[in-house]
Amino acid sequence: DAGDLTVATDRNPLAAVDRIADIIRDGRQAEIRAVSPVVVQQFNRAAETALDAGAAVELVIDRDVVETSMSEFARATDRALDDDDATVYVSPEPIEYGLFRRDDVACVTAYDRRNNPRCVLESTDSAVVEWVDDRFESLVADARRLSAVVENA
């Protein structure tokens, strides 16, 4: 069993968003690592809940997400800059998929052409977990801290 798949449908277009938000929100006192090509209010609220409950969050985003975050989600951006338990990295390259890691669960999220999350694979399979960890480390290695990007903006 490679994992569970949550797919957005016409009847439930936010299924993938809601599932990702639930996984983040449930990360109380956990180490959460994520990669996202989008910023949405549901993800910000879920991260806020997890941080308030003692989680440590590492996130990789791209420049488009930084610009949207600064203009539309200033409070969340300020928290990302000020909270010692939140570390945000900015990739020099566009991000085209989502990754998520908490405890023994790894997730891969696919997005459509308009950057809407369409499906999310949740897995505890060691091959999936290792792949997500490797991709995260690779993206972090090429990224800059959000604080350095904002200072230079």
Backbone as ProteinMPNN parsed JSONL, in Angstrom:
{"seq_chain_A": "DAGDLTVATDRNPLAAVDRIADIIRDGRQAEIRAVSPVVVQQFNRAAETALDAGAAVELVIDRDVVETSMSEFARATDRALDDDDATVYVSPEPIEYGLFRRDDVACVTAYDRRNNPRCVLESTDSAVVEWVDDRFESLVADARRLSAVVENA", "coords_chain_A": {"N_chain_A": [[0.847, -1.188, 0.0], [0.832, 2.028, -1.079], [-0.203, 4.387, -0.113], [-2.7, 6.893, 0.791], [-5.005, 8.569, -1.284], [-6.272, 11.743, -1.838], [-8.588, 13.419, -3.724], [-9.515, 16.306, -5.499], [-12.759, 17.119, -6.585], [-15.521, 17.88, -8.827], [-17.732, 18.084, -7.182], [-16.531, 18.395, -4.727], [-14.408, 20.552, -4.661], [-12.423, 21.551, -2.998], [-11.231, 19.474, -1.679], [-8.522, 18.486, -1.591], [-7.159, 20.738, -0.585], [-8.45, 21.033, 1.906], [-7.713, 18.591, 3.118], [-4.903, 18.785, 3.29], [-4.708, 21.043, 4.962], [-5.899, 19.967, 7.284], [-3.984, 18.024, 7.988], [-1.752, 19.626, 8.519], [-2.759, 21.24, 10.615], [-3.15, 19.31, 12.568], [-0.622, 18.879, 13.477], [0.439, 19.267, 16.079], [2.976, 20.09, 18.33], [4.831, 18.894, 16.697], [7.426, 18.335, 14.211], [7.225, 20.009, 11.306], [7.56, 19.923, 7.866], [7.43, 21.563, 4.809], [6.643, 22.198, 1.353], [5.476, 24.552, -0.891], [3.697, 25.729, -3.734], [1.867, 27.7, -3.616], [0.009, 30.157, -1.731], [-2.486, 30.011, 0.583], [-5.353, 30.935, 2.481], [-6.395, 28.889, 4.133], [-4.172, 27.201, 4.564], [-2.454, 28.956, 5.89], [-3.918, 29.494, 8.248], [-4.032, 26.915, 9.347], [-1.294, 26.414, 9.799], [-0.786, 28.399, 11.671], [-2.348, 27.468, 13.818], [-1.003, 25.05, 14.35], [1.581, 26.025, 15.033], [0.911, 27.547, 17.292], [0.305, 25.472, 18.979], [2.711, 24.376, 19.545], [4.258, 23.322, 17.48], [7.04, 23.023, 15.186], [7.814, 24.645, 12.247], [9.007, 24.295, 8.981], [9.264, 25.773, 5.88], [9.243, 25.857, 2.344], [9.012, 28.128, -0.226], [8.272, 29.918, -3.316], [9.33, 32.875, -5.198], [7.0, 34.12, -6.238], [5.061, 33.318, -4.401], [6.046, 34.585, -2.145], [5.665, 37.296, -2.826], [2.835, 37.389, -3.038], [2.178, 36.635, -0.429], [3.263, 38.751, 1.085], [1.725, 40.908, 0.182], [-0.975, 40.12, 0.48], [-1.251, 38.578, 2.758], [-0.153, 39.719, 5.159], [0.009, 39.551, 7.981], [0.5, 36.815, 8.465], [2.918, 36.607, 7.132], [4.519, 38.309, 8.678], [4.517, 36.827, 11.047], [5.885, 34.562, 10.204], [8.379, 35.658, 9.856], [9.023, 36.493, 12.438], [8.571, 34.457, 14.353], [10.286, 32.102, 16.201], [9.926, 29.406, 15.844], [9.161, 29.07, 13.267], [10.42, 28.667, 10.084], [11.173, 29.968, 7.042], [11.954, 29.419, 3.695], [13.075, 30.638, 0.54], [12.784, 29.617, -2.687], [14.87, 29.861, -5.563], [13.885, 29.052, -7.945], [10.782, 28.46, -9.696], [8.198, 26.75, -7.928], [6.496, 23.769, -8.458], [4.955, 21.774, -7.386], [3.616, 20.295, -4.379], [4.973, 19.444, -1.181], [4.954, 17.642, 1.87], [5.744, 16.939, 5.217], [5.432, 15.219, 8.21], [5.997, 13.786, 11.294], [5.762, 10.372, 10.761], [4.594, 10.584, 8.315], [4.407, 11.348, 4.9], [3.654, 13.6, 2.266], [2.616, 14.25, -1.079], [1.663, 16.721, -3.269], [-0.297, 17.47, -6.069], [-0.825, 20.018, -8.48], [-3.076, 22.004, -10.499], [-3.037, 23.78, -13.682], [-3.666, 26.351, -12.906], [-2.659, 26.552, -10.44], [-4.188, 25.316, -8.436], [-4.679, 23.057, -5.805], [-5.023, 19.712, -6.664], [-4.825, 16.993, -6.039], [-3.737, 14.951, -3.297], [-1.287, 12.828, -2.113], [-0.931, 10.772, 0.603], [1.413, 9.14, 2.596], [3.101, 6.533, 4.399], [5.008, 4.949, 3.501], [8.346, 3.907, 3.173], [9.893, 4.526, 0.888], [8.536, 6.686, -0.284], [8.591, 8.539, 1.821], [11.385, 8.923, 2.093], [11.957, 10.002, -0.452], [10.489, 12.414, -0.378], [11.817, 13.667, 1.775], [14.42, 13.896, 0.647], [13.917, 15.595, -1.583], [13.009, 17.891, -0.24], [15.31, 18.631, 1.242], [17.05, 19.174, -0.881], [15.788, 21.365, -2.099], [15.902, 23.244, -0.005], [18.656, 23.567, 0.185], [19.253, 25.085, -2.059], [17.905, 27.402, -1.603], [17.068, 30.678, -0.143], [16.853, 32.308, 3.054], [13.721, 33.649, 4.127], [13.83, 36.096, 5.492], [16.173, 37.284, 4.487], [15.459, 37.656, 1.819], [13.282, 39.407, 2.024], [14.522, 41.631, 3.187], [16.022, 42.523, 1.035], [14.136, 43.326, -0.702]], "CA_chain_A": [[0.0, 0.0, 0.0], [1.668, 3.22, -1.205], [-0.776, 5.483, 0.646], [-4.072, 7.328, 0.557], [-5.101, 9.661, -2.245], [-7.431, 12.628, -1.74], [-8.697, 14.077, -5.017], [-10.542, 17.339, -5.653], [-13.757, 16.776, -7.6], [-16.484, 18.96, -9.056], [-18.6, 18.171, -6.004], [-15.713, 18.785, -3.583], [-13.197, 21.109, -5.271], [-11.418, 21.888, -1.983], [-10.869, 18.261, -0.936], [-7.075, 18.434, -1.368], [-6.826, 21.86, 0.314], [-8.936, 20.701, 3.246], [-6.92, 17.495, 3.685], [-3.59, 19.329, 3.656], [-4.912, 21.899, 6.136], [-6.117, 19.087, 8.43], [-2.712, 17.396, 8.359], [-0.934, 20.675, 9.143], [-3.4, 21.629, 11.875], [-2.972, 18.221, 13.535], [0.799, 18.748, 13.769], [0.779, 19.853, 17.376], [4.263, 19.705, 18.905], [5.564, 18.093, 15.716], [8.258, 19.04, 13.249], [6.524, 20.017, 10.028], [8.351, 20.434, 6.74], [6.509, 21.674, 3.676], [6.99, 22.94, 0.144], [4.196, 24.929, -1.488], [3.737, 26.702, -4.82], [0.773, 28.654, -3.425], [-0.36, 30.55, -0.379], [-3.943, 30.1, 0.735], [-5.741, 31.233, 3.856], [-6.553, 27.652, 4.907], [-2.851, 26.733, 4.97], [-1.942, 29.892, 6.891], [-4.63, 29.259, 9.521], [-3.608, 25.621, 9.88], [0.068, 26.583, 10.308], [-0.905, 29.197, 12.888], [-2.837, 26.562, 14.854], [0.083, 24.126, 14.69], [2.612, 26.784, 15.742], [0.38, 27.88, 18.615], [0.281, 24.241, 19.767], [4.073, 23.934, 19.814], [4.945, 22.735, 16.326], [8.103, 23.754, 14.492], [7.468, 24.577, 10.831], [9.935, 24.726, 7.948], [8.498, 25.898, 4.647], [9.924, 26.366, 1.157], [8.105, 28.757, -1.182], [9.018, 30.618, -4.367], [9.19, 34.339, -5.164], [5.597, 34.5, -6.446], [4.358, 33.125, -3.133], [6.505, 35.656, -1.25], [4.975, 38.533, -3.206], [1.432, 37.265, -2.644], [2.135, 36.622, 1.033], [3.52, 40.097, 1.607], [0.65, 41.841, -0.158], [-2.316, 39.676, 0.869], [-1.237, 37.869, 4.035], [0.928, 40.397, 5.889], [0.11, 39.048, 9.352], [1.163, 35.51, 8.407], [4.3, 36.852, 6.737], [5.2, 38.832, 9.862], [4.738, 35.723, 11.989], [6.94, 33.721, 9.636], [9.648, 36.356, 10.072], [9.272, 36.748, 13.856], [8.4, 33.278, 15.204], [11.477, 31.241, 16.19], [9.541, 28.05, 15.448], [8.811, 29.083, 11.846], [11.542, 28.974, 9.215], [10.7, 29.985, 5.661], [12.985, 29.531, 2.68], [12.563, 31.055, -0.768], [13.458, 28.944, -3.783], [15.128, 30.74, -6.706], [13.139, 28.496, -9.075], [9.355, 28.246, -9.417], [7.814, 25.461, -7.36], [5.366, 23.286, -9.259], [4.241, 20.721, -6.668], [3.7, 20.466, -2.944], [5.483, 18.368, -0.339], [4.642, 17.838, 3.276], [6.306, 15.876, 6.049], [5.189, 15.339, 9.643], [6.147, 12.479, 11.937], [6.102, 9.337, 9.783], [3.745, 10.792, 7.139], [4.896, 12.208, 3.817], [2.611, 13.903, 1.291], [2.965, 14.902, -2.335], [0.459, 17.365, -3.786], [-0.268, 17.889, -7.471], [-1.598, 21.237, -8.727], [-3.441, 22.194, -11.9], [-2.338, 24.898, -14.343], [-3.968, 27.6, -12.192], [-2.103, 26.355, -9.098], [-5.153, 24.794, -7.48], [-4.354, 21.687, -5.419], [-5.979, 18.765, -7.243], [-4.807, 15.743, -5.289], [-2.645, 14.797, -2.344], [-0.955, 11.461, -1.725], [-0.383, 10.631, 1.951], [2.033, 7.822, 2.681], [4.134, 6.223, 5.384], [5.937, 4.066, 2.803], [9.693, 4.449, 3.336], [10.378, 5.101, -0.37], [7.896, 7.997, -0.439], [9.133, 9.402, 2.879], [12.767, 9.268, 1.734], [11.929, 10.882, -1.616], [10.05, 13.735, 0.089], [12.933, 14.237, 2.547], [15.494, 14.267, -0.285], [13.477, 16.764, -2.353], [12.991, 19.026, 0.673], [16.703, 19.026, 1.511], [17.589, 19.743, -2.108], [15.205, 22.701, -2.274], [16.449, 24.115, 1.04], [20.065, 23.84, -0.133], [19.326, 26.112, -3.101], [17.026, 28.522, -1.236], [17.515, 31.703, 0.812], [15.883, 32.566, 4.13], [12.747, 34.69, 3.82], [14.293, 37.37, 6.048], [17.153, 37.866, 3.549], [14.729, 38.058, 0.613], [12.47, 40.58, 2.368], [15.449, 42.757, 3.386], [16.486, 42.977, -0.251], [12.98, 43.676, -1.567]], "C_chain_A": [[0.888, 1.245, 0.0], [1.091, 4.408, -0.441], [-2.212, 5.754, 0.292], [-4.062, 8.537, -0.363], [-6.393, 10.429, -2.012], [-7.459, 13.456, -3.012], [-9.809, 15.117, -4.983], [-11.474, 16.924, -6.791], [-14.665, 17.977, -7.831], [-17.379, 19.163, -7.839], [-17.851, 18.619, -4.761], [-14.382, 19.341, -4.089], [-12.093, 21.452, -4.275], [-10.944, 20.673, -1.194], [-9.378, 18.212, -0.615], [-6.63, 19.543, -0.408], [-7.226, 21.524, 1.746], [-8.105, 19.602, 3.894], [-5.546, 17.983, 4.128], [-3.703, 20.193, 4.908], [-5.127, 21.053, 7.397], [-4.809, 18.474, 8.916], [-1.806, 18.411, 9.056], [-1.467, 21.002, 10.533], [-3.173, 20.582, 12.959], [-1.52, 18.036, 13.953], [1.232, 19.39, 15.063], [2.066, 19.245, 17.904], [5.074, 18.798, 17.977], [6.521, 18.984, 14.937], [7.579, 18.885, 11.896], [7.446, 20.619, 8.985], [7.437, 20.447, 5.534], [7.138, 22.475, 2.545], [5.661, 23.284, -0.51], [4.379, 25.96, -2.597], [2.663, 27.775, -4.696], [0.697, 29.066, -1.966], [-1.876, 30.688, -0.369], [-4.258, 30.277, 2.213], [-5.857, 29.966, 4.702], [-5.207, 27.125, 5.392], [-2.268, 27.638, 6.053], [-2.606, 29.669, 8.247], [-4.185, 27.95, 10.168], [-2.203, 25.718, 10.466], [0.055, 27.387, 11.605], [-1.363, 28.322, 14.059], [-1.732, 25.618, 15.307], [1.188, 24.835, 15.471], [2.158, 27.126, 17.155], [0.39, 26.672, 19.546], [1.672, 23.646, 19.953], [4.809, 23.278, 18.666], [6.106, 23.63, 15.884], [7.856, 23.55, 13.002], [8.607, 25.102, 9.98], [9.169, 24.699, 6.638], [9.38, 26.437, 3.534], [8.85, 26.877, 0.202], [8.935, 29.391, -2.286], [8.703, 32.118, -4.309], [7.747, 34.803, -5.376], [4.8, 34.374, -5.159], [4.77, 34.205, -2.136], [5.746, 36.943, -1.554], [3.506, 38.505, -2.795], [1.295, 37.322, -1.127], [2.299, 38.021, 1.613], [2.362, 41.042, 1.33], [-0.708, 41.43, 0.393], [-2.393, 39.011, 2.242], [-0.122, 38.421, 4.927], [1.107, 39.835, 7.299], [0.844, 37.704, 9.393], [2.629, 35.674, 8.03], [5.102, 37.381, 7.922], [5.484, 37.718, 10.869], [5.858, 34.825, 11.487], [8.312, 34.339, 9.867], [10.024, 36.425, 11.55], [9.25, 35.521, 14.758], [9.624, 32.371, 15.077], [11.179, 29.817, 15.751], [9.107, 27.964, 13.993], [10.037, 29.505, 11.043], [11.058, 28.865, 7.776], [11.882, 30.235, 4.74], [12.338, 29.898, 1.358], [13.433, 30.421, -1.852], [13.708, 29.94, -4.918], [14.341, 30.295, -7.949], [11.667, 28.366, -8.711], [9.108, 26.843, -8.863], [6.533, 25.017, -8.039], [4.564, 22.191, -8.576], [4.395, 20.989, -5.174], [4.259, 19.232, -2.264], [5.124, 18.692, 1.1], [5.193, 16.656, 4.048], [6.023, 16.191, 7.497], [5.226, 13.947, 10.24], [6.529, 11.447, 10.875], [5.299, 9.469, 8.494], [4.427, 11.744, 6.158], [3.749, 12.398, 2.831], [3.22, 14.559, 0.06], [1.665, 15.44, -2.905], [0.675, 17.795, -5.228], [-1.235, 19.062, -7.647], [-1.974, 21.307, -10.204], [-2.722, 23.423, -12.46], [-2.59, 26.246, -13.685], [-3.51, 27.536, -10.742], [-3.143, 26.009, -8.044], [-4.744, 23.374, -7.105], [-5.435, 20.732, -5.924], [-6.003, 17.433, -6.511], [-3.6, 15.724, -4.359], [-2.513, 13.314, -1.989], [-0.335, 11.51, -0.34], [0.192, 9.236, 2.072], [2.992, 7.735, 3.853], [5.153, 5.25, 4.781], [7.338, 4.685, 2.823], [10.235, 5.075, 2.051], [9.799, 6.497, -0.595], [8.474, 8.982, 0.577], [10.551, 9.85, 2.529], [12.813, 10.219, 0.544], [11.521, 12.299, -1.207], [11.174, 14.407, 0.877], [14.068, 14.704, 1.633], [15.136, 15.513, -1.08], [13.487, 18.007, -1.47], [14.41, 19.531, 0.912], [17.337, 19.686, 0.294], [17.069, 21.164, -2.33], [15.754, 23.689, -1.244], [17.885, 24.507, 0.708], [20.221, 24.962, -1.154], [18.579, 27.4, -2.738], [17.719, 29.524, -0.31], [16.447, 31.873, 1.876], [14.973, 33.726, 3.724], [13.23, 36.043, 4.313], [15.295, 38.042, 5.117], [16.464, 38.363, 2.281], [13.928, 39.324, 0.886], [13.349, 41.805, 2.563], [15.889, 43.359, 2.048], [15.36, 43.403, -1.188], [12.786, 45.169, -1.659]], "O_chain_A": [[1.613, 1.491, 0.964], [1.822, 5.353, -0.145], [-2.863, 4.975, -0.403], [-3.215, 9.421, -0.235], [-7.477, 9.846, -1.991], [-6.478, 14.119, -3.349], [-10.909, 14.848, -4.501], [-11.024, 16.438, -7.829], [-14.584, 18.972, -7.112], [-17.74, 20.293, -7.509], [-18.455, 19.163, -3.837], [-13.347, 18.686, -3.965], [-10.941, 21.627, -4.672], [-10.318, 20.828, -0.145], [-9.007, 17.924, 0.522], [-5.814, 19.304, 0.482], [-6.446, 21.706, 2.68], [-7.82, 19.668, 5.09], [-5.079, 17.637, 5.213], [-2.878, 20.083, 5.815], [-4.6, 21.383, 8.459], [-4.558, 18.412, 10.12], [-1.169, 18.095, 10.061], [-0.714, 21.034, 11.506], [-3.02, 20.921, 14.132], [-1.216, 17.117, 14.714], [2.3, 20.0, 15.125], [2.224, 18.024, 17.922], [5.911, 18.023, 18.44], [6.443, 20.211, 14.992], [7.384, 17.773, 11.405], [8.035, 21.681, 9.189], [6.748, 19.465, 5.258], [8.027, 23.301, 2.749], [4.807, 22.412, -0.67], [5.112, 26.936, -2.437], [2.551, 28.652, -5.551], [1.249, 28.406, -1.085], [-2.464, 31.385, -1.197], [-3.513, 29.822, 3.08], [-5.46, 29.966, 5.867], [-5.108, 26.648, 6.523], [-1.666, 27.16, 7.014], [-1.931, 29.657, 9.276], [-3.986, 27.882, 11.38], [-1.946, 25.157, 11.531], [0.806, 27.085, 12.532], [-0.826, 28.426, 15.162], [-1.543, 25.406, 16.505], [1.679, 24.303, 16.467], [2.931, 27.008, 18.105], [0.475, 26.828, 20.764], [1.805, 22.533, 20.462], [5.891, 22.726, 18.867], [6.139, 24.826, 16.173], [7.707, 22.417, 12.544], [9.116, 26.2, 10.208], [8.502, 23.714, 6.321], [10.168, 27.357, 3.747], [7.907, 26.161, -0.135], [10.164, 29.405, -2.21], [7.913, 32.567, -3.478], [7.317, 35.778, -4.759], [3.96, 35.222, -4.858], [3.938, 34.688, -1.367], [5.244, 37.602, -0.644], [2.991, 39.488, -2.262], [0.397, 37.982, -0.604], [1.567, 38.422, 2.518], [2.048, 41.892, 2.163], [-1.516, 42.29, 0.741], [-3.473, 38.894, 2.821], [0.742, 37.676, 5.389], [2.236, 39.661, 7.758], [1.701, 37.483, 10.249], [3.489, 34.961, 8.549], [6.234, 36.953, 8.148], [6.558, 37.672, 11.469], [6.692, 34.376, 12.274], [9.296, 33.622, 10.052], [11.208, 36.416, 11.887], [9.854, 35.542, 15.83], [9.96, 31.924, 13.98], [12.084, 29.096, 15.331], [8.723, 26.89, 13.528], [10.62, 30.561, 11.286], [10.593, 27.811, 7.343], [12.696, 31.131, 4.966], [11.198, 29.521, 1.085], [14.64, 30.653, -1.926], [12.85, 30.775, -5.206], [14.157, 31.072, -8.886], [11.335, 28.182, -7.54], [9.74, 25.875, -9.287], [5.592, 25.799, -8.179], [3.577, 21.719, -9.141], [5.211, 21.813, -4.763], [4.044, 18.109, -2.719], [5.008, 19.854, 1.49], [5.121, 15.514, 3.595], [6.327, 17.285, 7.974], [4.562, 13.034, 9.748], [7.518, 11.63, 10.165], [5.319, 8.561, 7.662], [4.948, 12.794, 6.537], [2.968, 11.478, 2.587], [4.192, 15.31, 0.141], [0.679, 14.711, -3.013], [1.691, 18.402, -5.567], [-2.311, 19.096, -7.05], [-1.286, 20.746, -11.056], [-1.895, 24.029, -11.779], [-1.817, 27.184, -13.878], [-3.914, 28.354, -9.916], [-2.99, 26.374, -6.879], [-4.484, 22.56, -7.991], [-6.619, 20.921, -5.644], [-7.056, 16.812, -6.37], [-2.589, 16.384, -4.6], [-3.481, 12.649, -1.622], [0.662, 12.199, -0.123], [-0.454, 8.257, 1.697], [3.613, 8.722, 4.247], [6.055, 4.783, 5.477], [7.492, 5.868, 2.52], [10.968, 6.062, 2.117], [10.508, 7.394, -1.051], [8.806, 10.117, 0.234], [10.878, 11.029, 2.658], [13.622, 11.147, 0.528], [12.137, 13.273, -1.64], [11.453, 15.588, 0.67], [14.613, 15.791, 1.827], [15.972, 16.403, -1.235], [13.929, 19.069, -1.908], [14.674, 20.728, 0.797], [18.083, 20.655, 0.432], [17.828, 22.056, -2.705], [16.037, 24.84, -1.575], [18.283, 25.651, 0.925], [21.203, 25.703, -1.121], [18.622, 28.376, -3.487], [18.795, 29.262, 0.229], [15.269, 31.612, 1.629], [15.409, 34.666, 3.059], [13.057, 37.045, 3.619], [15.266, 39.264, 4.972], [16.854, 39.393, 1.731], [13.903, 40.226, 0.049], [12.974, 42.904, 2.155], [16.103, 44.567, 1.948], [15.606, 43.792, -2.329], [11.869, 45.632, -2.338]]}, "name": "protein", "num_of_chains": 1, "seq": "DAGDLTVATDRNPLAAVDRIADIIRDGRQAEIRAVSPVVVQQFNRAAETALDAGAAVELVIDRDVVETSMSEFARATDRALDDDDATVYVSPEPIEYGLFRRDDVACVTAYDRRNNPRCVLESTDSAVVEWVDDRFESLVADARRLSAVVENA"}
